[in-house]
Short mmCIF file of N, CA and C and ligand atoms in Angstrom, two decimals:
data_model
loop_
_atom_site.label_atom_id
_atom_site.label_comp_id
_atom_site.label_asym_id
_atom_site.label_seq_id
_atom_site.Cartn_x
_atom_site.Cartn_y
_atom_site.Cartn_z
N MET I 1 -10.84 -5.91 -102.42
CA MET I 1 -11.18 -5.91 -100.99
C MET I 1 -12.54 -6.59 -100.78
N LEU I 2 -12.60 -7.45 -99.75
CA LEU I 2 -13.87 -8.13 -99.46
C LEU I 2 -14.93 -7.09 -99.09
N SER I 3 -16.15 -7.34 -99.56
CA SER I 3 -17.26 -6.46 -99.22
C SER I 3 -18.33 -7.27 -98.50
N ILE I 4 -18.77 -6.74 -97.37
CA ILE I 4 -19.76 -7.42 -96.54
C ILE I 4 -21.04 -6.59 -96.49
N LEU I 5 -22.16 -7.26 -96.75
CA LEU I 5 -23.47 -6.60 -96.61
C LEU I 5 -24.01 -6.86 -95.21
N VAL I 6 -24.29 -5.79 -94.49
CA VAL I 6 -24.86 -5.90 -93.14
C VAL I 6 -26.34 -5.56 -93.22
N LEU I 7 -27.18 -6.51 -92.86
CA LEU I 7 -28.63 -6.31 -92.94
C LEU I 7 -29.25 -6.32 -91.55
N HIS I 8 -30.01 -5.27 -91.26
CA HIS I 8 -30.75 -5.18 -90.00
C HIS I 8 -32.24 -5.21 -90.33
N GLY I 9 -32.96 -6.10 -89.67
CA GLY I 9 -34.39 -6.25 -89.95
C GLY I 9 -35.26 -5.32 -89.13
N PRO I 10 -36.55 -5.68 -89.00
CA PRO I 10 -37.55 -4.78 -88.42
C PRO I 10 -37.29 -4.41 -86.96
N ASN I 11 -37.60 -3.18 -86.66
CA ASN I 11 -37.55 -2.60 -85.31
C ASN I 11 -36.14 -2.33 -84.80
N LEU I 12 -35.15 -2.74 -85.55
CA LEU I 12 -33.79 -2.49 -85.08
C LEU I 12 -33.41 -1.02 -85.24
N ASN I 13 -34.17 -0.27 -86.02
CA ASN I 13 -33.98 1.18 -86.08
C ASN I 13 -34.32 1.83 -84.73
N LEU I 14 -35.06 1.12 -83.88
CA LEU I 14 -35.44 1.67 -82.58
C LEU I 14 -34.43 1.36 -81.47
N LEU I 15 -33.34 0.71 -81.82
CA LEU I 15 -32.36 0.36 -80.77
C LEU I 15 -31.93 1.61 -80.01
N GLY I 16 -31.80 1.43 -78.70
CA GLY I 16 -31.49 2.59 -77.84
C GLY I 16 -32.75 2.97 -77.06
N LEU I 17 -33.88 2.98 -77.79
CA LEU I 17 -35.18 3.30 -77.20
C LEU I 17 -35.92 2.03 -76.80
N ARG I 18 -35.72 1.01 -77.63
CA ARG I 18 -36.55 -0.19 -77.60
C ARG I 18 -36.11 -1.16 -76.51
N GLU I 19 -36.99 -1.47 -75.57
CA GLU I 19 -36.73 -2.48 -74.54
C GLU I 19 -35.25 -2.51 -74.13
N PRO I 20 -34.73 -1.42 -73.54
CA PRO I 20 -33.29 -1.39 -73.24
C PRO I 20 -32.84 -2.51 -72.31
N GLY I 21 -33.76 -3.02 -71.48
CA GLY I 21 -33.42 -4.13 -70.58
C GLY I 21 -33.06 -5.40 -71.36
N VAL I 22 -33.62 -5.52 -72.56
CA VAL I 22 -33.36 -6.69 -73.40
C VAL I 22 -32.24 -6.40 -74.40
N TYR I 23 -32.31 -5.21 -75.04
CA TYR I 23 -31.43 -4.95 -76.18
C TYR I 23 -30.29 -3.97 -75.89
N GLY I 24 -30.28 -3.39 -74.66
CA GLY I 24 -29.22 -2.45 -74.33
C GLY I 24 -29.54 -1.04 -74.80
N SER I 25 -28.61 -0.13 -74.56
CA SER I 25 -28.87 1.29 -74.86
C SER I 25 -28.11 1.79 -76.08
N VAL I 26 -27.37 0.89 -76.72
CA VAL I 26 -26.60 1.28 -77.90
C VAL I 26 -27.56 1.48 -79.08
N THR I 27 -27.34 2.55 -79.83
CA THR I 27 -28.22 2.81 -80.98
C THR I 27 -27.70 2.09 -82.22
N LEU I 28 -28.57 2.01 -83.23
CA LEU I 28 -28.15 1.33 -84.48
C LEU I 28 -27.01 2.10 -85.15
N ASP I 29 -27.06 3.43 -85.09
CA ASP I 29 -25.96 4.23 -85.67
C ASP I 29 -24.64 3.89 -85.00
N GLU I 30 -24.68 3.74 -83.66
CA GLU I 30 -23.44 3.39 -82.93
C GLU I 30 -22.94 2.01 -83.35
N ILE I 31 -23.86 1.06 -83.50
CA ILE I 31 -23.47 -0.30 -83.94
C ILE I 31 -22.84 -0.21 -85.34
N ASN I 32 -23.48 0.55 -86.22
CA ASN I 32 -22.95 0.66 -87.59
C ASN I 32 -21.58 1.33 -87.60
N ASN I 33 -21.39 2.34 -86.75
CA ASN I 33 -20.08 3.00 -86.67
C ASN I 33 -19.01 2.03 -86.17
N GLN I 34 -19.39 1.24 -85.14
CA GLN I 34 -18.42 0.25 -84.61
C GLN I 34 -18.06 -0.76 -85.69
N LEU I 35 -19.06 -1.18 -86.47
CA LEU I 35 -18.80 -2.18 -87.53
C LEU I 35 -17.90 -1.59 -88.60
N THR I 36 -18.14 -0.34 -88.95
CA THR I 36 -17.33 0.30 -89.99
C THR I 36 -15.88 0.41 -89.52
N GLN I 37 -15.70 0.78 -88.23
CA GLN I 37 -14.33 0.86 -87.68
C GLN I 37 -13.66 -0.50 -87.66
N LYS I 38 -14.41 -1.51 -87.21
CA LYS I 38 -13.86 -2.87 -87.14
C LYS I 38 -13.50 -3.35 -88.55
N ALA I 39 -14.35 -3.03 -89.50
CA ALA I 39 -14.11 -3.44 -90.89
C ALA I 39 -12.78 -2.86 -91.38
N GLU I 40 -12.52 -1.61 -91.02
CA GLU I 40 -11.26 -0.97 -91.44
C GLU I 40 -10.06 -1.75 -90.91
N THR I 41 -10.13 -2.14 -89.64
CA THR I 41 -8.99 -2.87 -89.07
C THR I 41 -8.85 -4.26 -89.70
N LEU I 42 -9.97 -4.82 -90.19
CA LEU I 42 -9.93 -6.14 -90.82
C LEU I 42 -9.60 -6.05 -92.32
N GLY I 43 -9.58 -4.82 -92.83
CA GLY I 43 -9.29 -4.64 -94.26
C GLY I 43 -10.44 -5.04 -95.17
N VAL I 44 -11.68 -4.88 -94.68
CA VAL I 44 -12.85 -5.17 -95.52
C VAL I 44 -13.76 -3.94 -95.55
N LYS I 45 -14.73 -4.00 -96.47
CA LYS I 45 -15.68 -2.90 -96.60
C LYS I 45 -17.05 -3.39 -96.12
N VAL I 46 -17.81 -2.55 -95.42
CA VAL I 46 -19.18 -2.94 -95.06
C VAL I 46 -20.18 -1.96 -95.68
N SER I 47 -21.30 -2.52 -96.14
CA SER I 47 -22.44 -1.72 -96.59
C SER I 47 -23.61 -2.11 -95.72
N VAL I 48 -24.31 -1.11 -95.20
CA VAL I 48 -25.34 -1.36 -94.18
C VAL I 48 -26.72 -0.98 -94.70
N LEU I 49 -27.70 -1.84 -94.39
CA LEU I 49 -29.10 -1.53 -94.71
C LEU I 49 -29.99 -1.99 -93.55
N GLN I 50 -30.89 -1.11 -93.11
CA GLN I 50 -31.94 -1.52 -92.16
C GLN I 50 -33.28 -1.37 -92.87
N SER I 51 -34.14 -2.38 -92.72
CA SER I 51 -35.49 -2.23 -93.26
C SER I 51 -36.50 -2.93 -92.37
N ASN I 52 -37.69 -2.34 -92.33
CA ASN I 52 -38.81 -2.95 -91.61
C ASN I 52 -39.66 -3.80 -92.54
N HIS I 53 -39.21 -3.95 -93.80
CA HIS I 53 -40.03 -4.61 -94.83
C HIS I 53 -39.32 -5.86 -95.35
N GLU I 54 -40.01 -6.95 -95.26
CA GLU I 54 -39.45 -8.25 -95.66
C GLU I 54 -38.96 -8.24 -97.12
N GLY I 55 -39.78 -7.71 -98.02
CA GLY I 55 -39.43 -7.72 -99.44
C GLY I 55 -38.20 -6.87 -99.74
N VAL I 56 -38.02 -5.80 -99.00
CA VAL I 56 -36.83 -4.95 -99.19
C VAL I 56 -35.57 -5.75 -98.82
N ILE I 57 -35.69 -6.54 -97.76
CA ILE I 57 -34.55 -7.37 -97.34
C ILE I 57 -34.28 -8.45 -98.37
N VAL I 58 -35.34 -9.07 -98.89
CA VAL I 58 -35.18 -10.08 -99.95
C VAL I 58 -34.50 -9.45 -101.17
N ASP I 59 -34.96 -8.27 -101.58
CA ASP I 59 -34.36 -7.58 -102.74
C ASP I 59 -32.88 -7.28 -102.49
N ALA I 60 -32.56 -6.86 -101.29
CA ALA I 60 -31.16 -6.51 -100.97
C ALA I 60 -30.28 -7.76 -101.03
N ILE I 61 -30.82 -8.89 -100.60
CA ILE I 61 -30.05 -10.15 -100.67
C ILE I 61 -29.82 -10.51 -102.14
N HIS I 62 -30.82 -10.37 -102.98
CA HIS I 62 -30.64 -10.66 -104.41
C HIS I 62 -29.60 -9.73 -105.02
N ALA I 63 -29.68 -8.46 -104.66
CA ALA I 63 -28.78 -7.44 -105.24
C ALA I 63 -27.33 -7.64 -104.78
N ALA I 64 -27.14 -8.49 -103.77
CA ALA I 64 -25.77 -8.72 -103.26
C ALA I 64 -24.95 -9.58 -104.21
N ILE I 65 -25.62 -10.29 -105.13
CA ILE I 65 -24.90 -11.18 -106.05
C ILE I 65 -23.88 -10.35 -106.84
N GLY I 66 -22.64 -10.79 -106.79
CA GLY I 66 -21.58 -10.11 -107.55
C GLY I 66 -21.08 -8.83 -106.90
N GLN I 67 -21.74 -8.40 -105.80
CA GLN I 67 -21.35 -7.15 -105.13
C GLN I 67 -20.71 -7.40 -103.76
N HIS I 68 -21.20 -8.40 -103.07
CA HIS I 68 -20.73 -8.67 -101.71
C HIS I 68 -20.34 -10.14 -101.59
N GLN I 69 -19.30 -10.38 -100.80
CA GLN I 69 -18.81 -11.75 -100.64
C GLN I 69 -19.36 -12.41 -99.38
N GLY I 70 -19.94 -11.61 -98.48
CA GLY I 70 -20.49 -12.16 -97.25
C GLY I 70 -21.67 -11.32 -96.78
N ILE I 71 -22.54 -11.94 -96.00
CA ILE I 71 -23.70 -11.24 -95.44
C ILE I 71 -23.73 -11.46 -93.93
N LEU I 72 -23.89 -10.35 -93.19
CA LEU I 72 -24.08 -10.39 -91.74
C LEU I 72 -25.51 -9.92 -91.51
N ILE I 73 -26.33 -10.77 -90.92
CA ILE I 73 -27.76 -10.41 -90.82
C ILE I 73 -28.31 -10.59 -89.42
N ASN I 74 -29.00 -9.55 -88.94
CA ASN I 74 -29.91 -9.68 -87.81
C ASN I 74 -31.29 -9.43 -88.40
N ALA I 75 -32.01 -10.50 -88.65
CA ALA I 75 -33.32 -10.36 -89.31
C ALA I 75 -34.42 -9.98 -88.33
N GLY I 76 -34.07 -9.74 -87.05
CA GLY I 76 -35.09 -9.37 -86.07
C GLY I 76 -36.17 -10.44 -86.03
N ALA I 77 -37.43 -10.00 -85.92
CA ALA I 77 -38.54 -10.95 -85.80
C ALA I 77 -38.69 -11.83 -87.05
N TYR I 78 -38.20 -11.36 -88.21
CA TYR I 78 -38.29 -12.19 -89.43
C TYR I 78 -37.46 -13.48 -89.31
N THR I 79 -36.51 -13.48 -88.38
CA THR I 79 -35.75 -14.70 -88.10
C THR I 79 -36.68 -15.87 -87.87
N HIS I 80 -37.77 -15.58 -87.15
CA HIS I 80 -38.66 -16.64 -86.67
C HIS I 80 -39.85 -16.88 -87.59
N THR I 81 -39.96 -16.09 -88.66
CA THR I 81 -41.16 -16.19 -89.50
C THR I 81 -40.86 -16.30 -91.00
N SER I 82 -39.69 -15.86 -91.44
CA SER I 82 -39.55 -15.61 -92.88
C SER I 82 -38.87 -16.73 -93.67
N VAL I 83 -39.71 -17.52 -94.33
CA VAL I 83 -39.19 -18.51 -95.28
C VAL I 83 -38.60 -17.76 -96.48
N ALA I 84 -39.17 -16.59 -96.81
CA ALA I 84 -38.70 -15.83 -97.98
C ALA I 84 -37.25 -15.35 -97.80
N ILE I 85 -36.91 -14.87 -96.61
CA ILE I 85 -35.52 -14.42 -96.38
C ILE I 85 -34.59 -15.62 -96.37
N ARG I 86 -35.01 -16.70 -95.75
CA ARG I 86 -34.19 -17.92 -95.77
C ARG I 86 -33.94 -18.38 -97.21
N ASP I 87 -35.01 -18.41 -98.03
CA ASP I 87 -34.87 -18.89 -99.41
C ASP I 87 -33.97 -17.96 -100.22
N ALA I 88 -34.06 -16.65 -99.94
CA ALA I 88 -33.19 -15.69 -100.65
C ALA I 88 -31.73 -15.96 -100.31
N LEU I 89 -31.44 -16.19 -99.03
CA LEU I 89 -30.05 -16.47 -98.62
C LEU I 89 -29.57 -17.78 -99.24
N ALA I 90 -30.42 -18.79 -99.23
CA ALA I 90 -30.06 -20.07 -99.85
C ALA I 90 -29.86 -19.88 -101.35
N GLY I 91 -30.70 -19.06 -101.95
CA GLY I 91 -30.67 -18.86 -103.40
C GLY I 91 -29.40 -18.18 -103.88
N VAL I 92 -28.95 -17.16 -103.15
CA VAL I 92 -27.75 -16.43 -103.60
C VAL I 92 -26.48 -17.15 -103.18
N ALA I 93 -26.60 -18.03 -102.17
CA ALA I 93 -25.47 -18.84 -101.69
C ALA I 93 -24.25 -17.99 -101.33
N ILE I 94 -24.50 -16.84 -100.73
CA ILE I 94 -23.40 -16.00 -100.22
C ILE I 94 -23.22 -16.35 -98.74
N PRO I 95 -21.99 -16.66 -98.32
CA PRO I 95 -21.77 -17.03 -96.91
C PRO I 95 -22.36 -15.99 -95.95
N THR I 96 -23.16 -16.49 -95.01
CA THR I 96 -23.94 -15.62 -94.13
C THR I 96 -23.71 -15.98 -92.67
N VAL I 97 -23.58 -14.96 -91.85
CA VAL I 97 -23.55 -15.16 -90.39
C VAL I 97 -24.78 -14.45 -89.80
N GLU I 98 -25.49 -15.17 -88.95
CA GLU I 98 -26.70 -14.67 -88.29
C GLU I 98 -26.32 -14.13 -86.91
N VAL I 99 -26.80 -12.95 -86.59
CA VAL I 99 -26.51 -12.41 -85.26
C VAL I 99 -27.79 -11.93 -84.57
N HIS I 100 -27.74 -11.98 -83.24
CA HIS I 100 -28.82 -11.44 -82.41
C HIS I 100 -28.19 -10.77 -81.20
N LEU I 101 -28.76 -9.64 -80.82
CA LEU I 101 -28.29 -8.96 -79.61
C LEU I 101 -28.61 -9.80 -78.37
N SER I 102 -29.86 -10.25 -78.30
CA SER I 102 -30.28 -11.05 -77.15
C SER I 102 -29.99 -12.52 -77.42
N ASN I 103 -29.95 -13.31 -76.34
CA ASN I 103 -29.82 -14.76 -76.49
C ASN I 103 -31.23 -15.30 -76.73
N ILE I 104 -31.53 -15.59 -77.99
CA ILE I 104 -32.91 -15.95 -78.36
C ILE I 104 -33.36 -17.25 -77.67
N TYR I 105 -32.40 -18.06 -77.22
CA TYR I 105 -32.75 -19.34 -76.58
C TYR I 105 -33.10 -19.19 -75.11
N ARG I 106 -32.85 -18.01 -74.55
CA ARG I 106 -33.23 -17.74 -73.16
C ARG I 106 -34.56 -17.02 -73.08
N ARG I 107 -35.17 -16.80 -74.25
CA ARG I 107 -36.37 -15.97 -74.29
C ARG I 107 -37.62 -16.83 -74.60
N GLU I 108 -38.68 -16.19 -75.08
CA GLU I 108 -39.93 -16.92 -75.34
C GLU I 108 -39.70 -18.05 -76.34
N ALA I 109 -40.50 -19.10 -76.22
CA ALA I 109 -40.34 -20.29 -77.08
C ALA I 109 -40.42 -19.92 -78.56
N PHE I 110 -41.25 -18.92 -78.91
CA PHE I 110 -41.39 -18.60 -80.35
C PHE I 110 -40.11 -18.02 -80.94
N ARG I 111 -39.17 -17.62 -80.07
CA ARG I 111 -37.90 -17.09 -80.59
C ARG I 111 -36.83 -18.19 -80.71
N HIS I 112 -37.16 -19.39 -80.30
CA HIS I 112 -36.14 -20.45 -80.26
C HIS I 112 -35.86 -21.03 -81.64
N HIS I 113 -36.78 -20.83 -82.56
CA HIS I 113 -36.58 -21.38 -83.91
C HIS I 113 -36.15 -20.26 -84.87
N SER I 114 -35.08 -20.54 -85.60
CA SER I 114 -34.63 -19.61 -86.63
C SER I 114 -34.71 -20.28 -88.00
N TYR I 115 -35.42 -19.63 -88.93
CA TYR I 115 -35.46 -20.12 -90.31
C TYR I 115 -34.12 -19.90 -91.01
N ILE I 116 -33.33 -18.96 -90.47
CA ILE I 116 -32.08 -18.57 -91.13
C ILE I 116 -30.92 -19.49 -90.75
N ALA I 117 -30.94 -19.98 -89.50
CA ALA I 117 -29.79 -20.76 -89.01
C ALA I 117 -29.37 -21.90 -89.95
N PRO I 118 -30.30 -22.67 -90.53
CA PRO I 118 -29.86 -23.79 -91.38
C PRO I 118 -29.17 -23.36 -92.68
N VAL I 119 -29.32 -22.10 -93.08
CA VAL I 119 -28.65 -21.65 -94.31
C VAL I 119 -27.48 -20.71 -94.00
N ALA I 120 -27.17 -20.55 -92.70
CA ALA I 120 -26.05 -19.68 -92.29
C ALA I 120 -24.83 -20.55 -91.97
N ILE I 121 -23.65 -19.93 -92.01
CA ILE I 121 -22.44 -20.62 -91.55
C ILE I 121 -22.60 -20.89 -90.05
N GLY I 122 -23.05 -19.86 -89.34
CA GLY I 122 -23.23 -19.99 -87.90
C GLY I 122 -23.98 -18.80 -87.36
N GLN I 123 -24.19 -18.83 -86.05
CA GLN I 123 -25.04 -17.83 -85.39
C GLN I 123 -24.35 -17.33 -84.12
N ILE I 124 -24.45 -16.02 -83.87
CA ILE I 124 -23.94 -15.45 -82.61
C ILE I 124 -25.10 -14.72 -81.95
N SER I 125 -25.41 -15.10 -80.73
CA SER I 125 -26.64 -14.65 -80.09
C SER I 125 -26.37 -14.39 -78.62
N GLY I 126 -26.70 -13.19 -78.14
CA GLY I 126 -26.66 -12.98 -76.69
C GLY I 126 -25.60 -12.03 -76.18
N PHE I 127 -24.80 -11.45 -77.06
CA PHE I 127 -23.70 -10.59 -76.60
C PHE I 127 -23.98 -9.11 -76.81
N GLY I 128 -25.26 -8.76 -76.94
CA GLY I 128 -25.61 -7.36 -77.16
C GLY I 128 -25.00 -6.86 -78.46
N ALA I 129 -24.59 -5.60 -78.46
CA ALA I 129 -24.00 -5.01 -79.67
C ALA I 129 -22.74 -5.76 -80.10
N GLU I 130 -22.08 -6.39 -79.13
CA GLU I 130 -20.86 -7.16 -79.43
C GLU I 130 -21.13 -8.32 -80.39
N SER I 131 -22.38 -8.81 -80.41
CA SER I 131 -22.70 -9.92 -81.33
C SER I 131 -22.35 -9.55 -82.76
N TYR I 132 -22.58 -8.29 -83.12
CA TYR I 132 -22.29 -7.86 -84.50
C TYR I 132 -20.79 -7.88 -84.78
N ARG I 133 -20.02 -7.37 -83.81
CA ARG I 133 -18.56 -7.32 -84.00
C ARG I 133 -17.99 -8.73 -84.10
N LEU I 134 -18.47 -9.61 -83.20
CA LEU I 134 -18.01 -11.00 -83.22
C LEU I 134 -18.45 -11.69 -84.51
N GLY I 135 -19.66 -11.37 -84.96
CA GLY I 135 -20.17 -11.96 -86.20
C GLY I 135 -19.35 -11.52 -87.40
N LEU I 136 -18.99 -10.24 -87.43
CA LEU I 136 -18.18 -9.73 -88.55
C LEU I 136 -16.82 -10.43 -88.57
N LEU I 137 -16.23 -10.55 -87.38
CA LEU I 137 -14.93 -11.21 -87.26
C LEU I 137 -15.01 -12.66 -87.75
N ALA I 138 -16.03 -13.37 -87.31
CA ALA I 138 -16.20 -14.78 -87.70
C ALA I 138 -16.40 -14.90 -89.21
N LEU I 139 -17.19 -14.00 -89.77
CA LEU I 139 -17.46 -14.04 -91.22
C LEU I 139 -16.20 -13.76 -92.02
N VAL I 140 -15.46 -12.74 -91.61
CA VAL I 140 -14.25 -12.37 -92.36
C VAL I 140 -13.21 -13.48 -92.24
N GLU I 141 -13.07 -14.06 -91.05
CA GLU I 141 -12.11 -15.18 -90.90
C GLU I 141 -12.52 -16.34 -91.79
N PHE I 142 -13.80 -16.63 -91.85
CA PHE I 142 -14.29 -17.71 -92.72
C PHE I 142 -13.96 -17.39 -94.18
N LEU I 143 -14.24 -16.17 -94.61
CA LEU I 143 -14.02 -15.80 -96.02
C LEU I 143 -12.53 -15.82 -96.36
N ASN I 144 -11.70 -15.38 -95.41
CA ASN I 144 -10.26 -15.37 -95.67
C ASN I 144 -9.68 -16.78 -95.80
N LYS I 145 -10.35 -17.74 -95.16
CA LYS I 145 -9.87 -19.14 -95.22
C LYS I 145 -10.42 -19.85 -96.43
N THR I 146 -11.47 -19.29 -97.05
CA THR I 146 -12.11 -19.96 -98.18
C THR I 146 -11.39 -19.58 -99.46
N PRO I 147 -10.91 -20.59 -100.21
CA PRO I 147 -10.17 -20.26 -101.43
C PRO I 147 -11.04 -19.58 -102.49
C1 LIG N 201 -33.43 -10.04 -82.14
C2 LIG N 201 -34.23 -11.17 -81.47
C3 LIG N 201 -35.58 -11.33 -82.14
O1 LIG N 201 -36.32 -12.36 -81.49
C4 LIG N 201 -36.39 -10.05 -82.05
O2 LIG N 201 -37.60 -10.17 -82.74
C5 LIG N 201 -35.62 -8.86 -82.54
C6 LIG N 201 -34.21 -8.74 -82.18
C7 LIG N 201 -32.10 -9.77 -81.39
O3 LIG N 201 -31.24 -9.14 -81.99
O4 LIG N 201 -31.96 -10.15 -80.23
O5 LIG N 201 -36.16 -7.97 -83.17
O6 LIG N 201 -33.10 -10.45 -83.46
#
């Protein structure tokens, strides 16, 4: 069975409380529950990690080698700053889909650049909690088509 690593970056543990006008009122636990349910219907397994620490995310990406066939990542603010997370994703070469709750291109200019996008299959941005579900679907369809 395909195994997908779901990575949530900094401040996403505050979902529900955090800027609800931007990120909605859904909590991270609710998002993770929805992903686990969706994974069941797709016949895949998901493992979830949230961290506020860049190095923990880098370590988790390294540890995915041989364990997970795909990565779904919302790197939060590290999207716009972290060469280390980008290099880790490039280094392990595990197919990755980048997701964001908000549409980062409608927001401040500093959010318009993603270090992760060039090493990802693609990006889903702006659909709130649905971005994760759509991202999982896109990733699993990609993996199922890849020999
Ligand atoms: C975010 C967008 C980022 O710019 C921001 O720093 C976040 C959340 C999103 O999901 O919309 O923490 O990744």
